[in-house]
Each structure stands twice: as structure tokens, then as C-alpha cells.
CSV table of C-alpha atoms in Angstrom, one decimal:
chain,number,residue,atom,x,y,z
A,180,MET,CA,18.9,19.0,-5.6
A,181,ARG,CA,18.9,15.3,-4.9
A,182,TYR,CA,15.6,14.5,-6.5
A,183,ARG,CA,15.4,13.8,-10.2
A,184,THR,CA,13.5,16.3,-12.3
A,185,ARG,CA,10.5,14.9,-14.1
A,186,VAL,CA,10.5,14.0,-17.8
A,187,THR,CA,7.4,14.3,-19.8
A,188,ALA,CA,7.0,11.5,-22.4
A,189,PRO,CA,5.6,12.1,-25.9
A,190,ALA,CA,1.8,12.0,-26.0
A,191,THR,CA,1.8,8.8,-28.1
A,192,ALA,CA,3.5,6.9,-25.3
A,193,LEU,CA,1.1,7.9,-22.6
A,194,ILE,CA,-1.8,5.6,-23.3
A,195,GLY,CA,-0.9,2.1,-24.3
A,196,VAL,CA,-2.5,0.3,-27.3
A,197,ALA,CA,-2.5,-3.3,-28.4
A,198,THR,CA,0.9,-4.3,-29.9
A,199,ALA,CA,2.2,-7.3,-31.6
A,200,LEU,CA,3.4,-10.3,-29.5
A,201,THR,CA,7.1,-10.4,-29.1
A,202,VAL,CA,8.6,-13.9,-28.7
A,203,GLY,CA,11.6,-14.2,-26.4
A,204,SER,CA,12.4,-17.9,-26.6
A,205,SER,CA,15.3,-19.4,-28.6
A,206,ALA,CA,14.7,-20.0,-32.2
A,207,HIS,CA,16.3,-23.5,-31.8
A,208,ALA,CA,14.5,-24.6,-28.7
A,209,ALA,CA,11.3,-26.7,-29.0
A,210,PRO,CA,8.4,-24.7,-27.5
A,211,ALA,CA,7.1,-26.0,-24.2
A,212,ALA,CA,3.6,-27.4,-24.2
A,213,ALA,CA,1.1,-24.6,-23.2
A,214,SER,CA,-1.1,-25.0,-20.2
A,215,PRO,CA,-3.4,-22.7,-18.1
A,216,GLY,CA,-1.6,-20.5,-15.6
A,217,ALA,CA,-2.4,-21.1,-11.9
A,218,GLU,CA,-5.1,-18.8,-10.6
A,219,THR,CA,-3.2,-18.1,-7.3
A,220,LEU,CA,0.1,-17.0,-6.0
A,221,GLY,CA,-0.3,-19.0,-2.9
A,222,ASP,CA,-0.6,-16.2,-0.4
A,223,PRO,CA,-1.0,-17.7,3.1
A,224,VAL,CA,-3.6,-15.1,4.2
A,225,PHE,CA,-5.5,-14.7,0.8
A,226,PRO,CA,-4.9,-18.0,-0.9
A,227,SER,CA,-7.0,-17.1,-4.0
A,228,LEU,CA,-5.3,-13.8,-4.6
A,229,GLY,CA,-3.0,-13.2,-7.6
A,230,ASN,CA,-2.2,-15.3,-10.7
A,231,ASP,CA,0.8,-17.2,-11.9
A,232,GLY,CA,2.3,-17.9,-15.3
A,233,TYR,CA,3.2,-14.3,-16.0
A,234,ARG,CA,4.2,-11.0,-14.4
A,235,VAL,CA,3.0,-7.5,-15.2
A,236,SER,CA,5.6,-4.9,-16.2
A,237,ALA,CA,3.2,-2.0,-16.8
A,238,TYR,CA,-0.4,-0.9,-16.4
A,239,THR,CA,-2.0,1.9,-18.4
A,240,LEU,CA,-5.4,2.8,-17.1
A,241,ASP,CA,-7.8,5.1,-19.0
A,242,PHE,CA,-10.7,6.2,-16.8
A,243,ALA,CA,-13.6,8.4,-17.9
A,244,TYR,CA,-16.1,9.6,-15.2
A,245,ASP,CA,-19.7,10.5,-16.1
A,246,ALA,CA,-21.1,12.9,-13.4
A,247,THR,CA,-24.7,12.2,-14.5
A,248,THR,CA,-24.7,8.4,-14.4
A,249,LYS,CA,-21.8,8.3,-11.8
A,250,LEU,CA,-20.3,5.4,-13.8
A,251,VAL,CA,-16.7,4.9,-15.0
A,252,THR,CA,-15.9,3.8,-18.5
A,253,ALA,CA,-12.4,2.3,-18.5
A,254,THR,CA,-9.7,0.5,-20.5
A,255,ALA,CA,-6.9,-1.3,-18.7
A,256,THR,CA,-3.8,-2.1,-20.8
A,257,LEU,CA,-1.3,-4.6,-19.3
A,258,GLU,CA,2.1,-5.4,-20.5
A,259,ILE,CA,2.9,-8.9,-19.4
A,260,ARG,CA,5.8,-11.3,-19.6
A,261,THR,CA,5.1,-15.0,-19.4
A,262,THR,CA,6.9,-17.3,-17.0
A,263,GLN,CA,5.6,-20.4,-18.8
A,264,ALA,CA,3.8,-21.3,-22.0
A,265,LEU,CA,0.2,-20.3,-21.5
A,266,SER,CA,-2.9,-21.7,-23.2
A,267,ARG,CA,-5.0,-19.5,-20.8
A,268,PHE,CA,-4.3,-17.0,-18.1
A,269,SER,CA,-6.3,-15.2,-15.5
A,270,LEU,CA,-6.6,-11.7,-14.0
A,271,ASP,CA,-8.2,-10.8,-10.7
A,272,ALA,CA,-11.5,-8.9,-11.4
A,273,LEU,CA,-14.7,-8.4,-9.4
A,274,GLY,CA,-17.7,-6.2,-10.1
A,275,LEU,CA,-16.4,-5.0,-13.5
A,276,ASP,CA,-18.7,-5.2,-16.5
A,277,ILE,CA,-16.2,-6.3,-19.1
A,278,THR,CA,-17.0,-5.7,-22.7
A,279,SER,CA,-13.9,-7.0,-24.6
A,280,VAL,CA,-10.4,-8.5,-24.1
A,281,ARG,CA,-7.6,-8.3,-26.7
A,282,VAL,CA,-4.3,-10.1,-26.4
A,283,ALA,CA,-1.5,-9.2,-28.8
A,284,GLY,CA,-3.9,-7.2,-30.9
A,285,HIS,CA,-6.4,-10.0,-31.4
A,286,GLY,CA,-9.8,-10.5,-29.7
A,287,ALA,CA,-9.6,-13.2,-27.0
A,288,ASP,CA,-12.3,-15.4,-25.4
A,289,PHE,CA,-12.9,-14.6,-21.8
A,290,GLU,CA,-15.2,-15.5,-18.9
A,291,GLN,CA,-15.7,-14.2,-15.4
A,292,VAL,CA,-15.7,-16.9,-12.7
A,293,GLY,CA,-15.9,-15.7,-9.1
A,294,GLU,CA,-13.1,-13.1,-8.7
A,295,LYS,CA,-11.2,-14.3,-11.8
A,296,LEU,CA,-11.2,-13.1,-15.4
A,297,ARG,CA,-10.1,-16.1,-17.5
A,298,VAL,CA,-8.6,-15.1,-20.8
A,299,THR,CA,-8.0,-17.5,-23.7
A,300,PRO,CA,-5.9,-16.0,-26.4
A,301,VAL,CA,-6.3,-16.9,-30.1
A,302,ARG,CA,-2.8,-18.4,-30.0
A,303,SER,CA,-1.1,-19.8,-26.9
A,304,LEU,CA,1.6,-17.6,-25.4
A,305,GLN,CA,5.1,-19.0,-25.4
A,306,ASP,CA,7.3,-19.0,-22.4
A,307,LYS,CA,9.3,-15.8,-21.7
A,308,CYS,CA,7.5,-13.8,-24.2
A,309,THR,CA,5.9,-10.3,-23.9
A,310,ALA,CA,2.3,-9.5,-24.8
A,311,THR,CA,-0.1,-6.6,-24.5
A,312,VAL,CA,-3.5,-7.3,-22.9
A,313,VAL,CA,-6.3,-4.8,-23.3
A,314,VAL,CA,-9.5,-5.0,-21.2
A,315,ALA,CA,-12.4,-2.7,-21.9
A,316,TYR,CA,-15.1,-2.4,-19.1
A,317,THR,CA,-17.4,-0.2,-17.1
A,318,ALA,CA,-17.7,0.1,-13.3
A,319,ASP,CA,-20.1,1.5,-10.9
A,320,PRO,CA,-18.3,2.9,-7.8
A,321,ARG,CA,-21.6,2.5,-5.8
A,322,ARG,CA,-22.1,-1.1,-6.6
A,323,SER,CA,-22.5,-3.4,-3.5
A,324,LEU,CA,-19.9,-6.1,-3.5
A,325,ALA,CA,-18.5,-8.6,-1.0
A,326,HIS,CA,-15.6,-6.2,-0.7
A,327,THR,CA,-14.7,-3.1,-2.7
A,328,ALA,CA,-12.0,-0.5,-3.1
A,329,TRP,CA,-14.3,2.2,-4.4
A,330,VAL,CA,-15.1,5.1,-2.0
A,331,PRO,CA,-18.1,7.0,-3.5
A,332,THR,CA,-18.2,10.7,-2.7
A,333,PRO,CA,-20.9,13.3,-3.5
A,334,ASP,CA,-18.8,14.7,-6.4
A,335,GLY,CA,-16.9,11.5,-7.6
A,336,PHE,CA,-14.9,8.8,-5.9
A,337,ALA,CA,-11.5,7.8,-4.4
A,338,VAL,CA,-10.1,4.3,-4.0
A,339,CYS,CA,-8.7,2.3,-1.1
A,340,PRO,CA,-7.5,-1.0,-2.5
A,341,GLN,CA,-5.6,-2.4,0.5
A,342,PRO,CA,-5.3,-5.3,0.9
A,343,ASP,CA,-7.2,-7.3,-1.7
A,344,SER,CA,-9.6,-5.0,-3.5
A,345,ALA,CA,-7.7,-3.3,-6.3
A,346,HIS,CA,-9.3,-5.7,-8.8
A,347,THR,CA,-12.7,-4.2,-8.1
A,348,VAL,CA,-11.3,-1.0,-9.8
A,349,PHE,CA,-9.2,-2.5,-12.6
A,350,PRO,CA,-8.4,-6.1,-13.7
A,351,CYS,CA,-4.9,-6.9,-12.5
A,352,ASN,CA,-2.6,-9.4,-10.9
A,353,ASP,CA,-3.6,-8.2,-7.5
A,354,HIS,CA,-0.7,-9.2,-5.2
A,355,PRO,CA,2.1,-7.0,-3.9
A,356,GLN,CA,4.7,-9.5,-5.2
A,357,ASP,CA,3.9,-8.3,-8.8
A,358,LYS,CA,4.8,-4.6,-8.8
A,359,ALA,CA,4.6,-2.6,-12.0
A,360,ALA,CA,4.9,0.8,-13.6
A,361,PHE,CA,1.6,2.7,-13.8
A,362,THR,CA,0.2,5.4,-16.1
A,363,VAL,CA,-3.3,6.6,-15.3
A,364,ARG,CA,-5.4,8.9,-17.5
A,365,VAL,CA,-8.5,10.3,-15.8
A,366,THR,CA,-11.1,12.2,-17.9
A,367,VAL,CA,-13.6,14.4,-16.0
A,368,PRO,CA,-16.3,16.9,-16.7
A,369,SER,CA,-16.0,20.6,-16.2
A,370,GLY,CA,-15.6,21.6,-12.5
A,371,LEU,CA,-14.0,18.4,-11.4
A,372,ARG,CA,-10.4,17.3,-11.0
A,373,GLY,CA,-8.9,13.9,-11.8
A,374,VAL,CA,-5.9,12.8,-9.8
A,375,ALA,CA,-3.8,9.7,-9.5
A,376,SER,CA,-0.6,8.4,-7.9
A,377,GLY,CA,2.6,9.7,-9.4
A,378,PHE,CA,3.4,12.9,-11.4
A,379,LEU,CA,1.1,14.8,-13.6
A,380,VAL,CA,2.7,14.5,-17.1
A,381,ARG,CA,-0.1,15.8,-19.3
A,382,THR,CA,-3.3,17.9,-19.2
A,383,GLU,CA,-5.7,17.8,-22.2
A,384,THR,CA,-8.7,20.0,-22.8
A,385,LEU,CA,-11.3,17.9,-24.6
A,386,THR,CA,-14.8,18.6,-26.1
A,387,ASP,CA,-17.8,19.5,-24.0
A,388,GLY,CA,-15.6,21.0,-21.3
A,389,ARG,CA,-14.0,17.8,-20.3
A,390,THR,CA,-10.4,17.6,-19.2
A,391,ALA,CA,-8.1,14.6,-19.1
A,392,TYR,CA,-5.2,14.4,-16.6
A,393,THR,CA,-2.5,11.8,-17.1
A,394,TYR,CA,-0.2,10.7,-14.3
A,395,ARG,CA,2.8,8.4,-14.3
A,396,SER,CA,4.6,6.7,-11.4
A,397,ARG,CA,8.4,7.0,-11.5
A,398,GLU,CA,8.8,3.9,-9.3
A,399,PRO,CA,7.0,0.6,-9.6
A,400,MET,CA,3.8,0.2,-7.5
A,401,ALA,CA,1.8,-2.6,-6.0
A,402,THR,CA,-1.8,-2.8,-7.1
A,403,GLU,CA,-3.0,-2.3,-3.5
A,404,LEU,CA,-1.3,1.1,-3.4
A,405,VAL,CA,-2.9,2.8,-6.5
A,406,GLN,CA,-4.9,5.9,-5.9
A,407,ILE,CA,-7.3,7.4,-8.4
A,408,THR,CA,-9.7,10.1,-7.3
A,409,VAL,CA,-12.3,12.4,-8.9
A,410,GLY,CA,-13.9,15.4,-7.3
A,411,ASP,CA,-14.1,19.1,-6.6
A,412,TYR,CA,-10.5,19.4,-5.5
A,413,VAL,CA,-7.7,21.9,-5.7
A,414,VAL,CA,-4.1,20.8,-6.0
A,415,LYS,CA,-1.7,22.6,-3.7
A,416,ASP,CA,1.9,22.4,-4.6
A,417,ARG,CA,4.9,23.2,-2.4
A,418,GLN,CA,8.5,22.2,-2.0
A,419,GLY,CA,9.8,19.7,0.5
A,420,PRO,CA,13.3,18.8,1.8
A,421,GLY,CA,16.0,18.7,-0.8
A,422,GLY,CA,13.6,20.0,-3.5
A,423,LEU,CA,11.1,17.1,-3.2
A,424,PRO,CA,7.8,18.3,-4.8
A,425,LEU,CA,4.9,18.1,-2.4
A,426,ARG,CA,1.3,18.1,-3.7
A,427,ASP,CA,-1.9,17.9,-1.7
A,428,VAL,CA,-5.3,17.2,-3.2
A,429,VAL,CA,-7.8,19.1,-1.1
A,430,PRO,CA,-11.5,19.6,-1.2
A,431,THR,CA,-11.9,23.1,-2.6
A,432,ALA,CA,-14.3,24.2,0.2
A,433,ARG,CA,-11.8,23.1,2.9
A,434,ALA,CA,-8.6,24.3,1.4
A,435,SER,CA,-8.0,27.0,4.1
A,436,SER,CA,-9.1,25.0,7.1
A,437,LEU,CA,-6.9,22.0,6.2
A,438,GLU,CA,-3.8,24.2,5.6
A,439,PRO,CA,-2.4,23.8,9.1
A,440,ALA,CA,-2.3,20.0,8.7
A,441,LEU,CA,-0.9,20.1,5.2
A,442,SER,CA,1.9,22.4,6.3
A,443,LEU,CA,3.3,19.8,8.7
A,444,THR,CA,4.4,17.4,6.0
A,445,ALA,CA,7.8,19.0,5.1
A,446,GLY,CA,9.0,18.9,8.7
A,447,GLN,CA,7.9,15.3,9.1
A,448,ILE,CA,9.8,14.2,6.0
A,449,SER,CA,12.9,15.9,7.3
A,450,TRP,CA,12.6,13.9,10.5
A,451,ILE,CA,12.1,10.5,8.9
A,452,GLU,CA,14.8,11.1,6.3
A,453,GLN,CA,17.3,11.5,9.1
A,454,ARG,CA,16.5,8.0,10.2
A,455,LEU,CA,15.6,6.1,7.0
A,456,GLY,CA,17.3,8.0,4.2
A,457,ALA,CA,16.0,10.0,1.3
A,458,PHE,CA,12.3,9.8,0.6
A,459,PRO,CA,11.9,7.0,-1.9
A,460,PHE,CA,9.3,8.5,-4.4
A,461,GLU,CA,9.0,11.4,-6.8
A,462,THR,CA,6.4,13.3,-4.7
A,463,TYR,CA,4.3,13.0,-1.6
A,464,GLY,CA,1.1,14.6,-0.3
A,465,LEU,CA,-2.2,14.2,1.4
A,466,LEU,CA,-5.7,13.5,0.0
A,467,PRO,CA,-8.4,14.4,2.5
A,468,CYS,CA,-11.2,12.6,0.7
A,469,ASN,CA,-14.3,14.8,0.0
A,470,SER,CA,-16.7,12.8,2.2
A,471,ASP,CA,-17.7,13.1,5.9
A,472,ALA,CA,-19.8,10.0,5.8
A,473,ALA,CA,-19.0,7.8,8.8
A,474,ASN,CA,-19.0,4.7,6.6
A,475,ALA,CA,-17.1,6.2,3.7
A,476,PHE,CA,-14.2,4.0,4.7
A,477,ASP,CA,-13.2,2.1,7.8
A,478,PHE,CA,-9.9,3.7,8.6
A,479,THR,CA,-8.4,7.1,9.3
A,480,GLY,CA,-5.5,7.2,6.8
A,481,LEU,CA,-4.4,4.8,4.0
A,482,GLU,CA,-0.9,4.9,2.4
A,483,THR,CA,-1.8,4.9,-1.3
A,484,GLN,CA,1.5,5.5,-3.1
A,485,THR,CA,2.6,9.2,-3.2
A,486,LEU,CA,-0.8,10.3,-2.0
A,487,THR,CA,-2.1,9.3,1.5
A,488,LEU,CA,-5.9,9.1,1.8
A,489,TYR,CA,-7.4,10.6,4.9
A,490,LYS,CA,-10.7,11.3,6.5
A,491,PRO,CA,-10.8,15.2,6.3
A,492,ASN,CA,-12.2,15.8,9.8
A,493,PHE,CA,-9.2,14.0,11.3
A,494,LEU,CA,-6.8,16.5,9.8
A,495,LEU,CA,-8.8,19.4,11.3
A,496,GLN,CA,-7.5,18.6,14.8
A,497,ASP,CA,-4.5,20.0,16.7
A,498,GLU,CA,-1.0,18.8,15.7
A,499,SER,CA,-0.6,16.8,18.9
A,500,LYS,CA,-3.7,14.8,17.9
A,501,ILE,CA,-2.7,14.1,14.3
A,502,GLY,CA,1.1,14.3,14.0
A,503,SER,CA,1.9,10.8,15.2
A,504,HIS,CA,-0.5,9.2,12.8
A,505,MET,CA,0.7,11.4,10.0
A,506,MET,CA,4.2,10.0,10.6
A,507,HIS,CA,2.8,6.5,10.7
A,508,GLU,CA,1.3,7.0,7.2
A,509,LEU,CA,4.5,8.7,5.9
A,510,VAL,CA,6.7,5.8,7.1
A,511,HIS,CA,4.6,3.5,4.9
A,512,SER,CA,6.3,5.2,1.9
A,513,TYR,CA,9.4,3.3,3.1
A,514,PHE,CA,7.9,0.1,4.7
A,515,GLY,CA,5.0,-1.1,2.7
A,516,ASN,CA,5.3,1.0,-0.5
A,517,SER,CA,8.9,1.1,-1.5
A,518,VAL,CA,9.4,-2.3,0.1
A,519,SER,CA,6.2,-4.2,-0.2
A,520,PRO,CA,5.3,-7.4,1.8
A,521,ALA,CA,6.2,-10.5,-0.1
A,522,THR,CA,3.0,-12.0,1.3
A,523,TRP,CA,0.2,-10.6,3.5
A,524,ALA,CA,1.6,-12.7,6.4
A,525,ASP,CA,4.5,-10.2,6.3
A,526,LEU,CA,2.2,-7.2,7.1
A,527,TRP,CA,3.9,-6.6,10.5
A,528,LEU,CA,6.9,-5.2,8.5
A,529,ASN,CA,4.5,-2.5,7.3
A,530,GLU,CA,2.5,-1.7,10.4
A,531,GLY,CA,5.1,-2.5,13.0
A,532,HIS,CA,7.6,-0.1,11.4
A,533,ALA,CA,5.0,2.6,10.8
A,534,ASP,CA,3.9,2.5,14.5
A,535,PHE,CA,7.5,2.3,15.7
A,536,TYR,CA,8.6,5.5,14.1
A,537,GLY,CA,5.2,7.1,14.7
A,538,LEU,CA,5.4,6.5,18.4
A,539,LEU,CA,9.1,7.7,18.5
A,540,TYR,CA,7.9,10.9,16.8
A,541,ARG,CA,5.1,11.3,19.4
A,542,TYR,CA,7.3,10.8,22.4
A,543,GLU,CA,10.1,13.1,21.2
A,544,ARG,CA,7.5,15.9,21.1
A,545,GLY,CA,6.2,15.1,24.6
A,546,TRP,CA,2.7,14.1,23.4
A,547,THR,CA,0.9,11.6,25.6
A,548,ASP,CA,-0.4,8.5,23.8
A,549,SER,CA,-3.9,6.9,24.1
A,550,LEU,CA,-2.9,5.3,27.4
A,551,GLY,CA,-1.5,8.5,28.8
A,552,LEU,CA,2.1,7.3,28.5
A,553,THR,CA,4.9,9.5,27.4
A,554,THR,CA,7.9,7.2,26.6
A,555,MET,CA,8.5,4.3,24.3
A,556,GLU,CA,9.9,2.3,27.2
A,557,ALA,CA,6.6,2.7,29.2
A,558,ARG,CA,4.5,1.8,26.2
A,559,MET,CA,6.6,-1.3,25.4
A,560,LYS,CA,6.4,-2.5,29.0
A,561,ASP,CA,2.6,-2.3,28.8
A,562,THR,CA,2.6,-4.1,25.5
A,563,TYR,CA,5.0,-6.7,26.7
A,564,ALA,CA,2.7,-7.6,29.6
A,565,ARG,CA,0.0,-8.4,27.0
A,566,GLY,CA,2.2,-10.5,24.8
A,567,ASP,CA,1.1,-14.0,25.7
A,568,GLN,CA,-2.6,-13.1,25.6
A,569,TRP,CA,-2.2,-11.6,22.1
A,570,ARG,CA,-0.3,-14.7,20.9
A,571,LYS,CA,-3.1,-16.9,22.3
A,572,THR,CA,-6.0,-14.9,20.8
A,573,SER,CA,-4.4,-13.5,17.7
A,574,GLY,CA,-1.5,-15.8,16.9
A,575,PRO,CA,2.2,-14.8,16.6
A,576,VAL,CA,3.1,-11.5,15.1
A,577,ALA,CA,4.1,-12.9,11.7
A,578,SER,CA,1.3,-15.5,11.5
A,579,PRO,CA,-2.0,-13.6,10.8
A,580,ASN,CA,-5.1,-14.8,9.0
A,581,ALA,CA,-7.6,-12.8,7.0
A,582,THR,CA,-9.8,-12.1,10.1
A,583,ASN,CA,-7.1,-10.8,12.4
A,584,LEU,CA,-4.7,-9.3,9.8
A,585,PHE,CA,-5.2,-5.7,10.9
A,586,ASP,CA,-5.4,-6.2,14.7
A,587,SER,CA,-3.0,-4.8,17.2
A,588,GLN,CA,-0.7,-7.8,17.1
A,589,ARG,CA,0.5,-6.6,13.6
A,590,TYR,CA,0.9,-3.0,14.9
A,591,LEU,CA,2.0,-2.8,18.5
A,592,GLY,CA,3.1,-6.5,18.4
A,593,GLY,CA,5.4,-5.6,15.5
A,594,VAL,CA,6.7,-2.5,17.4
A,595,LEU,CA,7.6,-4.8,20.4
A,596,VAL,CA,9.6,-7.0,18.1
A,597,LEU,CA,11.6,-4.0,16.7
A,598,TYR,CA,12.1,-2.7,20.2
A,599,ALA,CA,13.5,-6.0,21.4
A,600,LEU,CA,15.8,-6.1,18.4
A,601,ARG,CA,17.1,-2.6,19.1
A,602,GLN,CA,17.5,-3.5,22.8
A,603,LEU,CA,19.7,-6.5,21.8
A,604,ILE,CA,21.9,-5.0,19.1
A,605,GLY,CA,21.9,-1.3,20.1
A,606,GLU,CA,20.5,1.8,18.4
A,607,ALA,CA,23.3,2.4,15.9
A,608,ALA,CA,23.3,-1.2,14.6
A,609,PHE,CA,19.5,-1.2,14.5
A,610,GLY,CA,19.5,2.0,12.3
A,611,SER,CA,22.0,0.3,10.0
A,612,VAL,CA,19.8,-2.8,9.7
A,613,GLU,CA,16.8,-0.6,8.8
A,614,ARG,CA,18.6,1.3,6.0
A,615,ALA,CA,20.3,-1.8,4.6
A,616,PHE,CA,16.9,-3.6,4.4
A,617,LEU,CA,15.3,-0.6,2.6
A,618,ASP,CA,18.2,-0.3,0.2
A,619,ARG,CA,18.3,-4.0,-0.6
A,620,TYR,CA,14.6,-4.4,-1.3
A,621,ARG,CA,13.7,-1.0,-2.7
A,622,ASN,CA,11.1,-1.1,-5.4
A,623,SER,CA,10.4,-4.8,-4.7
A,624,ALA,CA,8.8,-7.1,-2.1
A,625,ALA,CA,10.5,-8.6,0.9
A,626,SER,CA,9.6,-11.3,3.4
A,627,THR,CA,10.0,-11.7,7.2
A,628,GLU,CA,12.9,-14.1,6.4
A,629,ASN,CA,14.5,-11.4,4.3
A,630,TYR,CA,14.4,-9.0,7.2
A,631,ILE,CA,15.9,-11.7,9.5
A,632,THR,CA,18.7,-12.3,7.1
A,633,VAL,CA,19.6,-8.6,6.7
A,634,ALA,CA,19.5,-8.1,10.5
A,635,SER,CA,21.9,-11.0,11.0
A,636,GLU,CA,24.3,-9.9,8.2
A,637,VAL,CA,24.4,-6.2,9.3
A,638,SER,CA,24.6,-6.8,13.0
A,639,GLY,CA,27.3,-9.5,12.6
A,640,GLN,CA,25.5,-12.0,14.7
A,641,ASP,CA,23.0,-14.8,14.0
A,642,LEU,CA,19.7,-13.3,14.9
A,643,SER,CA,17.6,-16.0,13.3
A,644,GLY,CA,16.6,-17.8,16.5
A,645,PHE,CA,16.0,-14.6,18.4
A,646,LEU,CA,13.8,-13.0,15.8
A,647,ARG,CA,11.9,-16.2,14.9
A,648,ASP,CA,11.0,-16.7,18.6
A,649,TRP,CA,9.7,-13.1,18.7
A,650,LEU,CA,7.8,-13.4,15.4
A,651,TYR,CA,6.5,-17.0,15.4
A,652,GLY,CA,6.7,-18.2,19.0
A,653,THR,CA,3.6,-18.9,21.0
A,654,LYS,CA,5.2,-17.5,24.2
A,655,THR,CA,6.6,-14.0,24.6
A,656,PRO,CA,10.5,-14.2,24.9
A,657,ARG,CA,12.4,-12.3,27.6
A,658,MET,CA,13.0,-8.7,26.8
A,659,PRO,CA,16.7,-7.8,26.5
A,660,GLY,CA,17.8,-5.2,29.0
A,661,HIS,CA,14.6,-5.5,31.1
A,662,PRO,CA,14.8,-8.7,33.1
A,663,ASP,CA,12.2,-7.3,35.5
A,664,TRP,CA,9.5,-7.1,32.9
A,665,THR,CA,6.7,-9.7,33.3
A,666,VAL,CA,4.1,-11.1,31.0
A,667,THR,CA,0.5,-11.4,32.3
A,668,PRO,CA,-0.7,-15.0,32.0
A,669,ALA,CA,-3.1,-15.6,29.1
A,670,THR,CA,-6.8,-16.3,29.9
A,671,ALA,CA,-9.2,-18.4,27.9
A,672,SER,CA,-10.7,-15.2,26.2
A,673,LEU,CA,-11.3,-15.7,22.5
A,674,VAL,CA,-11.4,-12.0,21.7
A,675,ALA,CA,-8.4,-10.8,19.7
A,676,PRO,CA,-6.7,-7.5,20.5
A,677,ASN,CA,-8.5,-4.4,19.1
A,678,THR,CA,-10.1,-6.2,16.1
A,679,ARG,CA,-13.1,-5.0,14.2
A,680,THR,CA,-14.9,-7.5,12.0
A,681,ASN,CA,-16.9,-5.2,9.8
A,682,GLY,CA,-14.2,-4.5,7.1
A,683,HIS,CA,-10.6,-4.9,6.1
A,684,TYR,CA,-9.5,-1.5,7.4
A,685,HIS,CA,-8.8,-1.2,11.1
A,686,ASP,CA,-7.8,1.8,13.2
A,687,ASN,CA,-5.6,-0.3,15.5
A,688,SER,CA,-2.5,1.9,15.1
A,689,ALA,CA,-1.1,3.0,18.5
A,690,THR,CA,-0.4,6.4,16.9
A,691,LEU,CA,-4.1,7.3,17.0
């Protein structure tokens, strides 16, 4: 069995408490002058997202849901390590009613300014020291905000943090660069189930019929990938390839009708493991969210780590209608979750790869796509013809902005780049590049330049010019192996390809 067995930690280790500050600097070095940490990590798409001056090694989230008020009372405990001497630091936070902040066991001053929680500890934090930060707060999943990760349901909630909304659920350093370990404890009243990303490591029966479920992630996780859900769910466990534990979290009333879709996962994992290697996490499963509301969330599936969130009605269709997109979401466990984007400009690495393998899966099974095409070559020829228009209206593949981040250029445009690379270096070399990239950056974040470097090293040829032309050029390059393919001249249209403007989440995957 190639998957590690789970280890249950002692109960005292499950929920973090404030601990003493540990100083890591040399006893002989003069301490650096403390200053406020920067309130940004300089992301080119979301320039105000994230915070500098520290990194988070672990989050412990303690949520309690009240079914009467529908409010969440929570404590977020962050273990941080400073990268400079800090007189003040900030967390991302929006729509959270914060009641107290403690740093290294002492009460700290705090203020909420825009989407930042500014924290001033009693004593400045030295460079390269560790500290525990504890934030107590309440949240209303139904609160109207400029953007939110909360998905209210009739019996509780789920969360969809991608790309920049995890900090509406818990205060955090909300950027995929800063991945951390997560422990999540969810307390719910009788009749409801609390579930989160990772493995269930403890179940507690509390007073008044309440139950607390504690989950821990084996691998580090980006804040945008966290899943926490409460509702009338049943957890269905089964075994996947190589002994991989599979768990689905299913609305109790729909457990039987959703079974045909749930049963597809094991075979899909076997297919993708043959191409990308062993599944990178401790478990996997589906969460058909317990809501049929059209506006519950603006996407079909979302790759929260180890537990993909879906609209339930989508999964009630025939396999030929859902299998390709299920593969898309599964591939995100590799590209997007195990290897996160270094910045949101690198999103094509997530979506391009997910669509690439999702389409391969579709065509291998003889299922027509949304254009009525049945081969990757035919779909890429069609996409190639659109290349200059997409570059004009949506920018190059690796140069998105916040408005067009999730349009087709990041999905099919990314597929076209990968197809061109495979055409140039061959299928065997392409497979080696993919696995080497995943191995090198597992459990971390990687950039477009990182991918270009790995591709050049593994293929044995300098691909920097070739890939940069495809990823950043304003004109579509010639397609290797297809000198007869032509690009349709761009028009003056200002409409970007398949872009919605009413939310962050866009169903522009070619696998739908």
C-alpha cells in the first residue's frame, strides 16, 4: 500500500493555544530595528492581496455553528515566523467581527482597515522568530460583501475561497505563495455534520447534543483551497487505487441518486496516475453542496483541497456529460493544489493543465465536446484560429488581469500552449516534463518561469523563447507539426472570450 496510514495526534495537540514567543536570532547580533510589515505580496493580478514580513507555518481553525442564528463563532490560531523585525503586521480579513487578538500570549492592539487586520503586539517581534497569533471573531455566512467565500445553504454553509476570498472566512495571509498546515475543528448541533479538508482525526460528543469534528491536512495547503462545510450530510467512504481512502460528503436526501457519479472517481484517479504519478494527497472525494439555488455559487465545480465542491444537479447527469469535467477538477489536485501558482498571473498552469487532461480523457472515450468535435487535434485547430483575437481582447495566456482572469484564454489558451509544447518535443518528453515539474514543486508554489526552466532542462533544449512567445506574445506563433493551420485575423471587438463579469468564478472550462 503506497499511501501512508493516518496518525491521530493527542487531543491536546489538536487545537492550538497561545504560546510563548520563541526568539530565533543570534544572542550576539544586535536586533534589527522593527518596522511595520508590508500589507501586500505584490501579486500582479491582486496587488493588495497577502502580507509580508512573516510566513504562516500552521493554521488551527475552531468553528462553532449555531443553527438558530446561523452565525459562526470562531477562533483562528496562526503559527508565524517573521522574515523581518516587526513593530506591526497585518492579516487579510473582510466581513469578520473580531473581538480580540493575542500575540505570544499577550493581548494586542488591532484595527480593521479595508480588507486588512492590522495587529500591533505589546513587544515588537524580532527577525526570524516564531510567534502564535490568536484571533477570536464571529462571522455571518449570509452577510453581503464586495466578495465572499461563504456559500449559505438551507442547513448550513460551504466555502469557495478561490481566488481572493478565504479572508472572508478566517483571517489569514491570503496568497497561494504562503501555504501552511491546517487543523480545522467544526462544532455542530444535533442532526448536522461538520466536514473540512484533510483527514478526520477526532470526533467529540459535547453537551446539548453537539458534536465536534476535527480534521487535519497531511500536506500544506493554500488558503484559497480550504474547504469547511456544515449541513445534513452523510460521509461515504470507499477505497481507491493503491489503497487511497476516498470520502464523499453527500446530502443525505440525495445519497442514492448521486452514487453513480461518486463511483466514477476511483477509475478517474487510476487514469490520471498513469500520466502524472501517484495522487498527491491523503484522500479525495466530492462534496455536492446541499443547495440548488442558481446563485449559490458561480461555477460548476471548485477544487478545494481533498474535497471538490460541486453543484449537485450537475452530478446527476450521464457520465458522458460529467466525466470530462470531473477529470478537470481531479487534475487540479496536481496542478493548482499540490503545485500552487506563485502569483495569480500563473493561473494558466492550473486551468490549462486541468482542461488539457480533461479533454484527453473525453476524447479517449469518444465523447463529443461542446463544439461537436471528437479529437484533441480538431479542438486545437479551432482554438488556434482564435488565437490572435483572444490575445487582442484578453491579453496573452500568462498575462491576465482581475477582470479576465477566468476567461477561456487561461483555459483553452493554456491547453493550446501545452499542445504546442508536446508537438515540438514529443509525447514522451512532454510526459517527463510534467512529472518533473510536479515533483520539483510539490507542496509549494511555482511560476510560469519555473515551468519554462523545467521544460528546458528535461527536454534538453532551450525552450525559453518558444514558450515565452506562446505565453506572452501578442501574436499566435506557428504550430509545430501543422504548417497548414491558420489564425483568423483579429477584429476590433472588445469582448473577451467567454467571460462573465458577475463574479470570480467562471464556467469557461472546455470540459463542460
